[in-house]
mmCIF file with all atom_site columns, C-alpha atoms in Angstrom:
data_model
loop_
_atom_site.group_PDB
_atom_site.id
_atom_site.type_symbol
_atom_site.label_atom_id
_atom_site.label_alt_id
_atom_site.label_comp_id
_atom_site.label_asym_id
_atom_site.label_entity_id
_atom_site.label_seq_id
_atom_site.pdbx_PDB_ins_code
_atom_site.Cartn_x
_atom_site.Cartn_y
_atom_site.Cartn_z
_atom_site.occupancy
_atom_site.B_iso_or_equiv
_atom_site.pdbx_formal_charge
_atom_site.auth_seq_id
_atom_site.auth_comp_id
_atom_site.auth_asym_id
_atom_site.auth_atom_id
_atom_site.pdbx_PDB_model_num
ATOM 1   C CA . ASP A 1 1   ? -0.105 0.060   0.003   1.00 82.00 ? 1   ASP A CA 1
ATOM 2   C CA . ALA A 1 2   ? 2.660  2.480   0.976   1.00 90.00 ? 2   ALA A CA 1
ATOM 3   C CA . ILE A 1 3   ? 6.458  2.615   1.279   1.00 91.00 ? 3   ILE A CA 1
ATOM 4   C CA . ILE A 1 4   ? 8.185  4.577   4.295   1.00 90.00 ? 4   ILE A CA 1
ATOM 5   C CA . CYS A 1 5   ? 11.436 5.962   3.280   1.00 88.00 ? 5   CYS A CA 1
ATOM 6   C CA . SER A 1 6   ? 13.664 7.203   6.014   1.00 88.00 ? 6   SER A CA 1
ATOM 7   C CA . THR A 1 7   ? 15.507 10.487  4.848   1.00 89.00 ? 7   THR A CA 1
ATOM 8   C CA . ASP A 1 8   ? 18.639 9.685   6.904   1.00 87.00 ? 8   ASP A CA 1
ATOM 9   C CA . LYS A 1 9   ? 19.062 6.346   5.113   1.00 84.00 ? 9   LYS A CA 1
ATOM 10  C CA . ASN A 1 10  ? 18.466 7.609   1.536   1.00 88.00 ? 10  ASN A CA 1
ATOM 11  C CA . PHE A 1 11  ? 19.383 11.358  1.539   1.00 90.00 ? 11  PHE A CA 1
ATOM 12  C CA . LEU A 1 12  ? 22.110 11.909  3.906   1.00 89.00 ? 12  LEU A CA 1
ATOM 13  C CA . VAL A 1 13  ? 20.265 13.987  6.382   1.00 90.00 ? 13  VAL A CA 1
ATOM 14  C CA . PRO A 1 14  ? 20.083 13.799  10.173  1.00 88.00 ? 14  PRO A CA 1
ATOM 15  C CA . VAL A 1 15  ? 17.544 11.180  11.712  1.00 86.00 ? 15  VAL A CA 1
ATOM 16  C CA . GLY A 1 16  ? 13.997 12.473  12.171  1.00 86.00 ? 16  GLY A CA 1
ATOM 17  C CA . GLY A 1 17  ? 12.308 12.456  8.678   1.00 88.00 ? 17  GLY A CA 1
ATOM 18  C CA . ALA A 1 18  ? 10.734 10.067  6.363   1.00 89.00 ? 18  ALA A CA 1
ATOM 19  C CA . LEU A 1 19  ? 8.703  10.199  3.174   1.00 90.00 ? 19  LEU A CA 1
ATOM 20  C CA . ILE A 1 20  ? 5.601  8.078   2.488   1.00 91.00 ? 20  ILE A CA 1
ATOM 21  C CA . LEU A 1 21  ? 5.236  6.918   -0.967  1.00 92.00 ? 21  LEU A CA 1
ATOM 22  C CA . SER A 1 22  ? 2.112  5.279   -2.600  1.00 94.00 ? 22  SER A CA 1
ATOM 23  C CA . PRO A 1 23  ? 0.550  4.793   -5.950  1.00 93.00 ? 23  PRO A CA 1
ATOM 24  C CA . ASN A 1 24  ? -2.854 5.348   -4.426  1.00 93.00 ? 24  ASN A CA 1
ATOM 25  C CA . ASP A 1 25  ? -3.760 8.885   -3.670  1.00 92.00 ? 25  ASP A CA 1
ATOM 26  C CA . GLN A 1 26  ? -6.441 7.746   -1.126  1.00 92.00 ? 26  GLN A CA 1
ATOM 27  C CA . VAL A 1 27  ? -3.755 6.074   0.885   1.00 91.00 ? 27  VAL A CA 1
ATOM 28  C CA . ILE A 1 28  ? -1.790 9.218   1.107   1.00 91.00 ? 28  ILE A CA 1
ATOM 29  C CA . ALA A 1 29  ? -4.711 11.253  1.819   1.00 90.00 ? 29  ALA A CA 1
ATOM 30  C CA . CYS A 1 30  ? -5.792 9.001   4.662   1.00 90.00 ? 30  CYS A CA 1
ATOM 31  C CA . ILE A 1 31  ? -2.340 9.097   6.147   1.00 87.00 ? 31  ILE A CA 1
ATOM 32  C CA . SER A 1 32  ? -2.220 13.021  5.925   1.00 85.00 ? 32  SER A CA 1
ATOM 33  C CA . LYS A 1 33  ? -5.393 13.088  8.033   1.00 85.00 ? 33  LYS A CA 1
ATOM 34  C CA . ASN A 1 34  ? -3.684 11.401  10.896  1.00 82.00 ? 34  ASN A CA 1
ATOM 35  C CA . TYR A 1 35  ? -0.918 13.751  10.880  1.00 75.00 ? 35  TYR A CA 1
ATOM 36  C CA . PRO A 1 36  ? -1.503 16.408  13.702  1.00 70.00 ? 36  PRO A CA 1
ATOM 37  C CA . GLY A 1 37  ? 0.545  19.041  11.983  1.00 71.00 ? 37  GLY A CA 1
ATOM 38  C CA . ARG A 1 38  ? 2.606  20.094  14.846  1.00 73.00 ? 38  ARG A CA 1
ATOM 39  C CA . ALA A 1 39  ? 5.999  18.392  14.190  1.00 75.00 ? 39  ALA A CA 1
ATOM 40  C CA . SER A 1 40  ? 9.341  20.214  13.562  1.00 82.00 ? 40  SER A CA 1
ATOM 41  C CA . ALA A 1 41  ? 9.978  21.437  10.015  1.00 85.00 ? 41  ALA A CA 1
ATOM 42  C CA . SER A 1 42  ? 13.672 20.786  10.577  1.00 90.00 ? 42  SER A CA 1
ATOM 43  C CA . PRO A 1 43  ? 13.681 17.459  8.480   1.00 89.00 ? 43  PRO A CA 1
ATOM 44  C CA . MET A 1 44  ? 12.051 19.030  5.582   1.00 89.00 ? 44  MET A CA 1
ATOM 45  C CA . VAL A 1 45  ? 14.439 21.885  5.501   1.00 93.00 ? 45  VAL A CA 1
ATOM 46  C CA . ASP A 1 46  ? 17.438 19.431  5.990   1.00 93.00 ? 46  ASP A CA 1
ATOM 47  C CA . LEU A 1 47  ? 16.213 17.358  3.039   1.00 93.00 ? 47  LEU A CA 1
ATOM 48  C CA . PHE A 1 48  ? 15.488 20.639  0.911   1.00 94.00 ? 48  PHE A CA 1
ATOM 49  C CA . ILE A 1 49  ? 19.074 21.923  1.544   1.00 95.00 ? 49  ILE A CA 1
ATOM 50  C CA . THR A 1 50  ? 20.812 18.663  0.822   1.00 94.00 ? 50  THR A CA 1
ATOM 51  C CA . LEU A 1 51  ? 19.150 18.066  -2.400  1.00 93.00 ? 51  LEU A CA 1
ATOM 52  C CA . LEU A 1 52  ? 19.800 21.637  -3.605  1.00 95.00 ? 52  LEU A CA 1
ATOM 53  C CA . SER A 1 53  ? 23.417 21.145  -2.747  1.00 94.00 ? 53  SER A CA 1
ATOM 54  C CA . MET A 1 54  ? 23.845 17.829  -4.374  1.00 93.00 ? 54  MET A CA 1
ATOM 55  C CA . GLY A 1 55  ? 21.708 18.454  -7.403  1.00 94.00 ? 55  GLY A CA 1
ATOM 56  C CA . LEU A 1 56  ? 20.217 15.505  -9.429  1.00 94.00 ? 56  LEU A CA 1
ATOM 57  C CA . ASN A 1 57  ? 23.705 14.364  -10.831 1.00 95.00 ? 57  ASN A CA 1
ATOM 58  C CA . GLY A 1 58  ? 25.245 14.562  -7.391  1.00 94.00 ? 58  GLY A CA 1
ATOM 59  C CA . TYR A 1 59  ? 22.494 12.357  -5.884  1.00 93.00 ? 59  TYR A CA 1
ATOM 60  C CA . LYS A 1 60  ? 22.628 9.742   -8.888  1.00 95.00 ? 60  LYS A CA 1
ATOM 61  C CA . GLY A 1 61  ? 26.379 9.809   -8.412  1.00 95.00 ? 61  GLY A CA 1
ATOM 62  C CA . ILE A 1 62  ? 26.172 8.657   -4.794  1.00 93.00 ? 62  ILE A CA 1
ATOM 63  C CA . LEU A 1 63  ? 23.652 5.964   -5.698  1.00 93.00 ? 63  LEU A CA 1
ATOM 64  C CA . GLU A 1 64  ? 25.939 4.555   -8.446  1.00 95.00 ? 64  GLU A CA 1
ATOM 65  C CA . GLU A 1 65  ? 28.754 4.440   -5.728  1.00 95.00 ? 65  GLU A CA 1
ATOM 66  C CA . ARG A 1 66  ? 26.597 2.517   -3.406  1.00 93.00 ? 66  ARG A CA 1
ATOM 67  C CA . ARG A 1 67  ? 25.835 0.074   -5.991  1.00 93.00 ? 67  ARG A CA 1
ATOM 68  C CA . ARG A 1 68  ? 29.487 -0.240  -6.854  1.00 94.00 ? 68  ARG A CA 1
ATOM 69  C CA . LEU A 1 69  ? 30.341 -1.049  -3.296  1.00 95.00 ? 69  LEU A CA 1
ATOM 70  C CA . VAL A 1 70  ? 27.557 -3.272  -2.209  1.00 94.00 ? 70  VAL A CA 1
ATOM 71  C CA . GLU A 1 71  ? 29.151 -6.394  -3.243  1.00 93.00 ? 71  GLU A CA 1
ATOM 72  C CA . HIS A 1 72  ? 32.474 -5.596  -1.939  1.00 95.00 ? 72  HIS A CA 1
ATOM 73  C CA . PHE A 1 73  ? 30.536 -4.943  1.429   1.00 96.00 ? 73  PHE A CA 1
ATOM 74  C CA . ARG A 1 74  ? 28.818 -8.163  1.422   1.00 95.00 ? 74  ARG A CA 1
ATOM 75  C CA . VAL A 1 75  ? 32.061 -10.084 0.879   1.00 95.00 ? 75  VAL A CA 1
ATOM 76  C CA . LYS A 1 76  ? 33.893 -8.259  3.564   1.00 96.00 ? 76  LYS A CA 1
ATOM 77  C CA . PHE A 1 77  ? 30.995 -8.887  5.861   1.00 96.00 ? 77  PHE A CA 1
ATOM 78  C CA . ASP A 1 78  ? 31.013 -12.712 5.081   1.00 96.00 ? 78  ASP A CA 1
ATOM 79  C CA . VAL A 1 79  ? 34.773 -12.869 5.516   1.00 97.00 ? 79  VAL A CA 1
ATOM 80  C CA . LEU A 1 80  ? 34.585 -11.171 8.908   1.00 96.00 ? 80  LEU A CA 1
ATOM 81  C CA . ALA A 1 81  ? 31.832 -13.508 10.005  1.00 96.00 ? 81  ALA A CA 1
ATOM 82  C CA . LYS A 1 82  ? 33.817 -16.711 9.219   1.00 96.00 ? 82  LYS A CA 1
ATOM 83  C CA . LYS A 1 83  ? 36.834 -15.434 10.975  1.00 95.00 ? 83  LYS A CA 1
ATOM 84  C CA . PHE A 1 84  ? 34.735 -15.657 14.230  1.00 95.00 ? 84  PHE A CA 1
ATOM 85  C CA . GLY A 1 85  ? 32.840 -18.826 13.497  1.00 94.00 ? 85  GLY A CA 1
ATOM 86  C CA . GLU A 1 86  ? 29.589 -16.984 12.237  1.00 95.00 ? 86  GLU A CA 1
ATOM 87  C CA . ARG A 1 87  ? 27.832 -17.218 8.875   1.00 95.00 ? 87  ARG A CA 1
ATOM 88  C CA . MET A 1 88  ? 26.067 -14.699 6.584   1.00 95.00 ? 88  MET A CA 1
ATOM 89  C CA . LEU A 1 89  ? 22.287 -14.722 6.670   1.00 93.00 ? 89  LEU A CA 1
ATOM 90  C CA . ASP A 1 90  ? 20.850 -15.344 3.168   1.00 87.00 ? 90  ASP A CA 1
ATOM 91  C CA . CYS A 1 91  ? 18.407 -12.525 2.369   1.00 87.00 ? 91  CYS A CA 1
ATOM 92  C CA . PRO A 1 92  ? 18.675 -12.218 -1.464  1.00 85.00 ? 92  PRO A CA 1
ATOM 93  C CA . ARG A 1 93  ? 15.981 -9.580  -1.951  1.00 86.00 ? 93  ARG A CA 1
ATOM 94  C CA . ASN A 1 94  ? 17.690 -7.202  0.347   1.00 87.00 ? 94  ASN A CA 1
ATOM 95  C CA . THR A 1 95  ? 20.631 -5.557  -1.344  1.00 86.00 ? 95  THR A CA 1
ATOM 96  C CA . ILE A 1 96  ? 21.229 -2.860  1.237   1.00 87.00 ? 96  ILE A CA 1
ATOM 97  C CA . SER A 1 97  ? 21.304 -4.392  4.539   1.00 90.00 ? 97  SER A CA 1
ATOM 98  C CA . PHE A 1 98  ? 23.166 -7.623  5.570   1.00 94.00 ? 98  PHE A CA 1
ATOM 99  C CA . GLY A 1 99  ? 23.207 -9.751  8.506   1.00 94.00 ? 99  GLY A CA 1
ATOM 100 C CA . ILE A 1 100 ? 25.484 -12.203 10.123  1.00 96.00 ? 100 ILE A CA 1
ATOM 101 C CA . THR A 1 101 ? 24.817 -14.652 13.127  1.00 94.00 ? 101 THR A CA 1
ATOM 102 C CA . LEU A 1 102 ? 26.098 -14.110 16.567  1.00 93.00 ? 102 LEU A CA 1
ATOM 103 C CA . ASP A 1 103 ? 25.881 -17.712 17.787  1.00 90.00 ? 103 ASP A CA 1
ATOM 104 C CA . LYS A 1 104 ? 29.503 -18.117 19.025  1.00 88.00 ? 104 LYS A CA 1
ATOM 105 C CA . LEU A 1 105 ? 29.509 -14.824 20.784  1.00 85.00 ? 105 LEU A CA 1
ATOM 106 C CA . VAL A 1 106 ? 28.547 -16.322 24.084  1.00 78.00 ? 106 VAL A CA 1
ATOM 107 C CA . GLY A 1 107 ? 28.305 -19.940 25.426  1.00 68.00 ? 107 GLY A CA 1
ATOM 108 C CA . VAL A 1 108 ? 25.438 -22.273 24.387  1.00 55.00 ? 108 VAL A CA 1
ATOM 109 C CA . GLU A 1 109 ? 24.687 -22.913 28.273  1.00 56.00 ? 109 GLU A CA 1
ATOM 110 C CA . GLU A 1 110 ? 25.624 -19.296 29.502  1.00 57.00 ? 110 GLU A CA 1
ATOM 111 C CA . GLU A 1 111 ? 23.241 -17.553 31.686  1.00 61.00 ? 111 GLU A CA 1
ATOM 112 C CA . LYS A 1 112 ? 21.933 -14.121 30.683  1.00 75.00 ? 112 LYS A CA 1
ATOM 113 C CA . LYS A 1 113 ? 23.045 -14.713 26.958  1.00 81.00 ? 113 LYS A CA 1
ATOM 114 C CA . ASN A 1 114 ? 20.839 -11.898 25.768  1.00 85.00 ? 114 ASN A CA 1
ATOM 115 C CA . VAL A 1 115 ? 22.505 -9.469  28.405  1.00 85.00 ? 115 VAL A CA 1
ATOM 116 C CA . GLN A 1 116 ? 25.767 -10.469 26.866  1.00 86.00 ? 116 GLN A CA 1
ATOM 117 C CA . ILE A 1 117 ? 24.683 -10.104 23.450  1.00 89.00 ? 117 ILE A CA 1
ATOM 118 C CA . THR A 1 118 ? 23.414 -6.594  24.239  1.00 89.00 ? 118 THR A CA 1
ATOM 119 C CA . LYS A 1 119 ? 26.808 -5.766  25.817  1.00 90.00 ? 119 LYS A CA 1
ATOM 120 C CA . PHE A 1 120 ? 28.381 -6.314  22.314  1.00 92.00 ? 120 PHE A CA 1
ATOM 121 C CA . GLY A 1 121 ? 25.957 -4.094  20.712  1.00 91.00 ? 121 GLY A CA 1
ATOM 122 C CA . SER A 1 122 ? 26.719 -1.302  23.290  1.00 92.00 ? 122 SER A CA 1
ATOM 123 C CA . MET A 1 123 ? 30.386 -1.655  22.631  1.00 92.00 ? 123 MET A CA 1
ATOM 124 C CA . LEU A 1 124 ? 29.922 -1.091  18.996  1.00 93.00 ? 124 LEU A CA 1
ATOM 125 C CA . PHE A 1 125 ? 28.098 1.987   19.727  1.00 91.00 ? 125 PHE A CA 1
ATOM 126 C CA . THR A 1 126 ? 30.564 3.400   22.232  1.00 91.00 ? 126 THR A CA 1
ATOM 127 C CA . ARG A 1 127 ? 33.518 2.757   19.761  1.00 91.00 ? 127 ARG A CA 1
ATOM 128 C CA . CYS A 1 128 ? 31.693 4.690   16.857  1.00 88.00 ? 128 CYS A CA 1
ATOM 129 C CA . ILE A 1 129 ? 30.803 1.711   14.820  1.00 89.00 ? 129 ILE A CA 1
ATOM 130 C CA . SER A 1 130 ? 27.584 3.279   13.884  1.00 82.00 ? 130 SER A CA 1
ATOM 131 C CA . GLY A 1 131 ? 24.701 1.750   11.640  1.00 83.00 ? 131 GLY A CA 1
ATOM 132 C CA . THR A 1 132 ? 24.931 -1.807  13.231  1.00 91.00 ? 132 THR A CA 1
ATOM 133 C CA . ARG A 1 133 ? 22.042 -3.322  14.928  1.00 91.00 ? 133 ARG A CA 1
ATOM 134 C CA . VAL A 1 134 ? 22.441 -6.296  17.336  1.00 92.00 ? 134 VAL A CA 1
ATOM 135 C CA . VAL A 1 135 ? 19.493 -8.478  17.909  1.00 91.00 ? 135 VAL A CA 1
ATOM 136 C CA . PRO A 1 136 ? 19.305 -11.116 20.666  1.00 89.00 ? 136 PRO A CA 1
ATOM 137 C CA . THR A 1 137 ? 16.918 -14.122 20.434  1.00 86.00 ? 137 THR A CA 1
ATOM 138 C CA . GLY A 1 138 ? 13.586 -14.496 22.258  1.00 81.00 ? 138 GLY A CA 1
ATOM 139 C CA . GLU A 1 139 ? 13.360 -10.830 23.686  1.00 83.00 ? 139 GLU A CA 1
ATOM 140 C CA . THR A 1 140 ? 9.944  -10.125 25.050  1.00 84.00 ? 140 THR A CA 1
ATOM 141 C CA . LYS A 1 141 ? 8.739  -6.558  25.664  1.00 85.00 ? 141 LYS A CA 1
ATOM 142 C CA . THR A 1 142 ? 5.438  -5.310  26.787  1.00 88.00 ? 142 THR A CA 1
ATOM 143 C CA . ILE A 1 143 ? 4.687  -1.620  25.602  1.00 87.00 ? 143 ILE A CA 1
ATOM 144 C CA . SER A 1 144 ? 1.408  0.134   26.383  1.00 86.00 ? 144 SER A CA 1
ATOM 145 C CA . GLY A 1 145 ? -0.225 -3.303  27.188  1.00 87.00 ? 145 GLY A CA 1
ATOM 146 C CA . HIS A 1 146 ? 0.906  -4.745  23.846  1.00 87.00 ? 146 HIS A CA 1
ATOM 147 C CA . THR A 1 147 ? 3.399  -7.795  24.334  1.00 87.00 ? 147 THR A CA 1
ATOM 148 C CA . PHE A 1 148 ? 6.065  -8.152  21.609  1.00 85.00 ? 148 PHE A CA 1
ATOM 149 C CA . GLN A 1 149 ? 7.509  -11.571 21.154  1.00 83.00 ? 149 GLN A CA 1
ATOM 150 C CA . GLY A 1 150 ? 11.090 -11.707 19.514  1.00 81.00 ? 150 GLY A CA 1
ATOM 151 C CA . PHE A 1 151 ? 11.222 -7.959  20.082  1.00 84.00 ? 151 PHE A CA 1
ATOM 152 C CA . GLY A 1 152 ? 13.577 -6.209  17.586  1.00 82.00 ? 152 GLY A CA 1
ATOM 153 C CA . SER A 1 153 ? 13.797 -9.230  15.295  1.00 83.00 ? 153 SER A CA 1
ATOM 154 C CA . SER A 1 154 ? 12.189 -9.600  11.871  1.00 77.00 ? 154 SER A CA 1
ATOM 155 C CA . TYR A 1 155 ? 10.462 -12.916 12.987  1.00 79.00 ? 155 TYR A CA 1
ATOM 156 C CA . GLU A 1 156 ? 9.215  -13.619 16.609  1.00 80.00 ? 156 GLU A CA 1
ATOM 157 C CA . ARG A 1 157 ? 10.716 -17.257 16.700  1.00 82.00 ? 157 ARG A CA 1
ATOM 158 C CA . TYR A 1 158 ? 14.049 -16.582 14.897  1.00 85.00 ? 158 TYR A CA 1
ATOM 159 C CA . PRO A 1 159 ? 16.503 -19.002 16.221  1.00 87.00 ? 159 PRO A CA 1
ATOM 160 C CA . HIS A 1 160 ? 19.664 -17.054 15.885  1.00 88.00 ? 160 HIS A CA 1
ATOM 161 C CA . SER A 1 161 ? 21.098 -13.754 17.642  1.00 91.00 ? 161 SER A CA 1
ATOM 162 C CA . TYR A 1 162 ? 22.193 -11.713 14.698  1.00 92.00 ? 162 TYR A CA 1
ATOM 163 C CA . MET A 1 163 ? 23.640 -8.312  13.759  1.00 94.00 ? 163 MET A CA 1
ATOM 164 C CA . THR A 1 164 ? 22.963 -6.170  10.711  1.00 94.00 ? 164 THR A CA 1
ATOM 165 C CA . ALA A 1 165 ? 24.835 -3.419  8.856   1.00 94.00 ? 165 ALA A CA 1
ATOM 166 C CA . ALA A 1 166 ? 24.081 -1.559  5.839   1.00 90.00 ? 166 ALA A CA 1
ATOM 167 C CA . CYS A 1 167 ? 25.960 -0.392  2.587   1.00 91.00 ? 167 CYS A CA 1
ATOM 168 C CA . ALA A 1 168 ? 24.313 3.038   2.989   1.00 87.00 ? 168 ALA A CA 1
ATOM 169 C CA . VAL A 1 169 ? 23.989 5.865   0.568   1.00 90.00 ? 169 VAL A CA 1
ATOM 170 C CA . GLY A 1 170 ? 27.077 8.095   1.079   1.00 89.00 ? 170 GLY A CA 1
ATOM 171 C CA . MET A 1 171 ? 29.520 5.523   2.092   1.00 90.00 ? 171 MET A CA 1
ATOM 172 C CA . GLY A 1 172 ? 32.883 5.705   0.301   1.00 92.00 ? 172 GLY A CA 1
ATOM 173 C CA . GLU A 1 173 ? 35.252 2.793   -0.021  1.00 94.00 ? 173 GLU A CA 1
ATOM 174 C CA . GLU A 1 174 ? 37.738 4.154   2.416   1.00 94.00 ? 174 GLU A CA 1
ATOM 175 C CA . GLU A 1 175 ? 34.846 4.566   5.074   1.00 93.00 ? 175 GLU A CA 1
ATOM 176 C CA . MET A 1 176 ? 33.718 0.975   4.226   1.00 94.00 ? 176 MET A CA 1
ATOM 177 C CA . ASN A 1 177 ? 37.235 -0.419  4.957   1.00 95.00 ? 177 ASN A CA 1
ATOM 178 C CA . GLU A 1 178 ? 37.490 1.699   8.171   1.00 95.00 ? 178 GLU A CA 1
ATOM 179 C CA . PHE A 1 179 ? 34.044 0.322   9.252   1.00 95.00 ? 179 PHE A CA 1
ATOM 180 C CA . PHE A 1 180 ? 35.285 -3.378  9.099   1.00 96.00 ? 180 PHE A CA 1
ATOM 181 C CA . GLU A 1 181 ? 38.610 -2.697  10.556  1.00 96.00 ? 181 GLU A CA 1
ATOM 182 C CA . ARG A 1 182 ? 37.016 -1.070  13.586  1.00 95.00 ? 182 ARG A CA 1
ATOM 183 C CA . LEU A 1 183 ? 34.323 -3.923  13.710  1.00 96.00 ? 183 LEU A CA 1
ATOM 184 C CA . GLU A 1 184 ? 36.782 -6.559  13.669  1.00 96.00 ? 184 GLU A CA 1
ATOM 185 C CA . LYS A 1 185 ? 39.037 -4.821  16.398  1.00 96.00 ? 185 LYS A CA 1
ATOM 186 C CA . CYS A 1 186 ? 35.898 -4.381  18.566  1.00 95.00 ? 186 CYS A CA 1
ATOM 187 C CA . TRP A 1 187 ? 34.826 -7.955  18.089  1.00 95.00 ? 187 TRP A CA 1
ATOM 188 C CA . ARG A 1 188 ? 38.230 -9.174  19.050  1.00 94.00 ? 188 ARG A CA 1
ATOM 189 C CA . GLU A 1 189 ? 38.190 -6.919  22.007  1.00 94.00 ? 189 GLU A CA 1
ATOM 190 C CA . TYR A 1 190 ? 34.991 -8.359  23.235  1.00 92.00 ? 190 TYR A CA 1
ATOM 191 C CA . VAL A 1 191 ? 36.182 -11.960 22.773  1.00 91.00 ? 191 VAL A CA 1
ATOM 192 C CA . GLY A 1 192 ? 39.303 -11.140 24.829  1.00 90.00 ? 192 GLY A CA 1
ATOM 193 C CA . LYS A 1 193 ? 37.357 -9.719  27.712  1.00 88.00 ? 193 LYS A CA 1
ATOM 194 C CA . ARG A 1 194 ? 34.927 -12.597 27.794  1.00 84.00 ? 194 ARG A CA 1
ATOM 195 C CA . GLU A 1 195 ? 37.935 -15.146 27.751  1.00 84.00 ? 195 GLU A CA 1
ATOM 196 C CA . LYS A 1 196 ? 39.513 -13.077 30.682  1.00 86.00 ? 196 LYS A CA 1
ATOM 197 C CA . GLU A 1 197 ? 36.235 -13.318 32.557  1.00 81.00 ? 197 GLU A CA 1
ATOM 198 C CA . ALA A 1 198 ? 36.024 -17.014 32.016  1.00 77.00 ? 198 ALA A CA 1
ATOM 199 C CA . ARG A 1 199 ? 39.462 -17.652 33.314  1.00 83.00 ? 199 ARG A CA 1
ATOM 200 C CA . LYS A 1 200 ? 38.887 -15.502 36.350  1.00 82.00 ? 200 LYS A CA 1
ATOM 201 C CA . LYS A 1 201 ? 35.733 -17.389 37.161  1.00 78.00 ? 201 LYS A CA 1
ATOM 202 C CA . LEU A 1 202 ? 37.450 -20.792 36.552  1.00 79.00 ? 202 LEU A CA 1
ATOM 203 C CA . LYS A 1 203 ? 40.357 -19.628 38.931  1.00 80.00 ? 203 LYS A CA 1
ATOM 204 C CA . GLN A 1 204 ? 37.740 -18.567 41.779  1.00 78.00 ? 204 GLN A CA 1
ATOM 205 C CA . MET A 1 205 ? 36.039 -21.955 41.448  1.00 76.00 ? 205 MET A CA 1
ATOM 206 C CA . GLU A 1 206 ? 39.287 -23.786 41.898  1.00 75.00 ? 206 GLU A CA 1
ATOM 207 C CA . VAL A 1 207 ? 40.227 -21.678 44.936  1.00 75.00 ? 207 VAL A CA 1
ATOM 208 C CA . LYS A 1 208 ? 36.757 -22.432 46.378  1.00 73.00 ? 208 LYS A CA 1
ATOM 209 C CA . ASP A 1 209 ? 37.033 -26.128 45.736  1.00 70.00 ? 209 ASP A CA 1
ATOM 210 C CA . SER A 1 210 ? 40.444 -26.434 47.357  1.00 67.00 ? 210 SER A CA 1
#
C-alpha cells in the first residue's frame, strides 16, 4: 500500500524524517489526515538544503557509488563472520542491509545470554561503529499493554541472535574499509574480555574447591 522511506538512510540528512510513497492517492490522503501538523520542520528543511546542494547528478552519483560498493561490502562482511565462526544470513532480496549470526559470541549454556549479546551492541556504539543493529533471540517486551515476542527481530521465533549492517548511501570505499577494521577490532576486544572473565571465574571456582 505504501513505502516509508527514511530520509537519513536515503538522503544523507540527520535522523528524524521520512517520506511516505504510494501509487494510491487515497492512501496518502488517509495518512495525511492522521498527521497532527505540529512536528518540527527541520527534517524537511534539511532534505531541501541537501538536495539543492547535491543536485540531481550529485545524488545519482552517490547511488551509483553505493551500487558499486555493495558486493564488496557483502564479501567483507562474510569474510569477517567466518573469522569468528559465524555465517552470513541469506536475504537475496535485500541489497542494502546484510546480517550475520552471533551464535558463537556467548556460550550455549551461559546464563543471561541476551545481556551479553546486548553488551556487544553497546560496545559497537561506544566505539563509534555506527549503523549496526544487534538483535538477541527471544526478547519479550510489553509496551502500552501490547506484548511483543522476539522484540527487535524480523521474526518472533527466529533461532539466532544476529547483527545487521548496511551499505548505505553516501558511504565511500575508504569509510567502508575503516568500518570493517573497527568492527573486527571491537569484536576481538569483546572476545578477549569474555575469555579473561572465564579464566577469572574458573580460578575462583578452583580456589573455592580447594
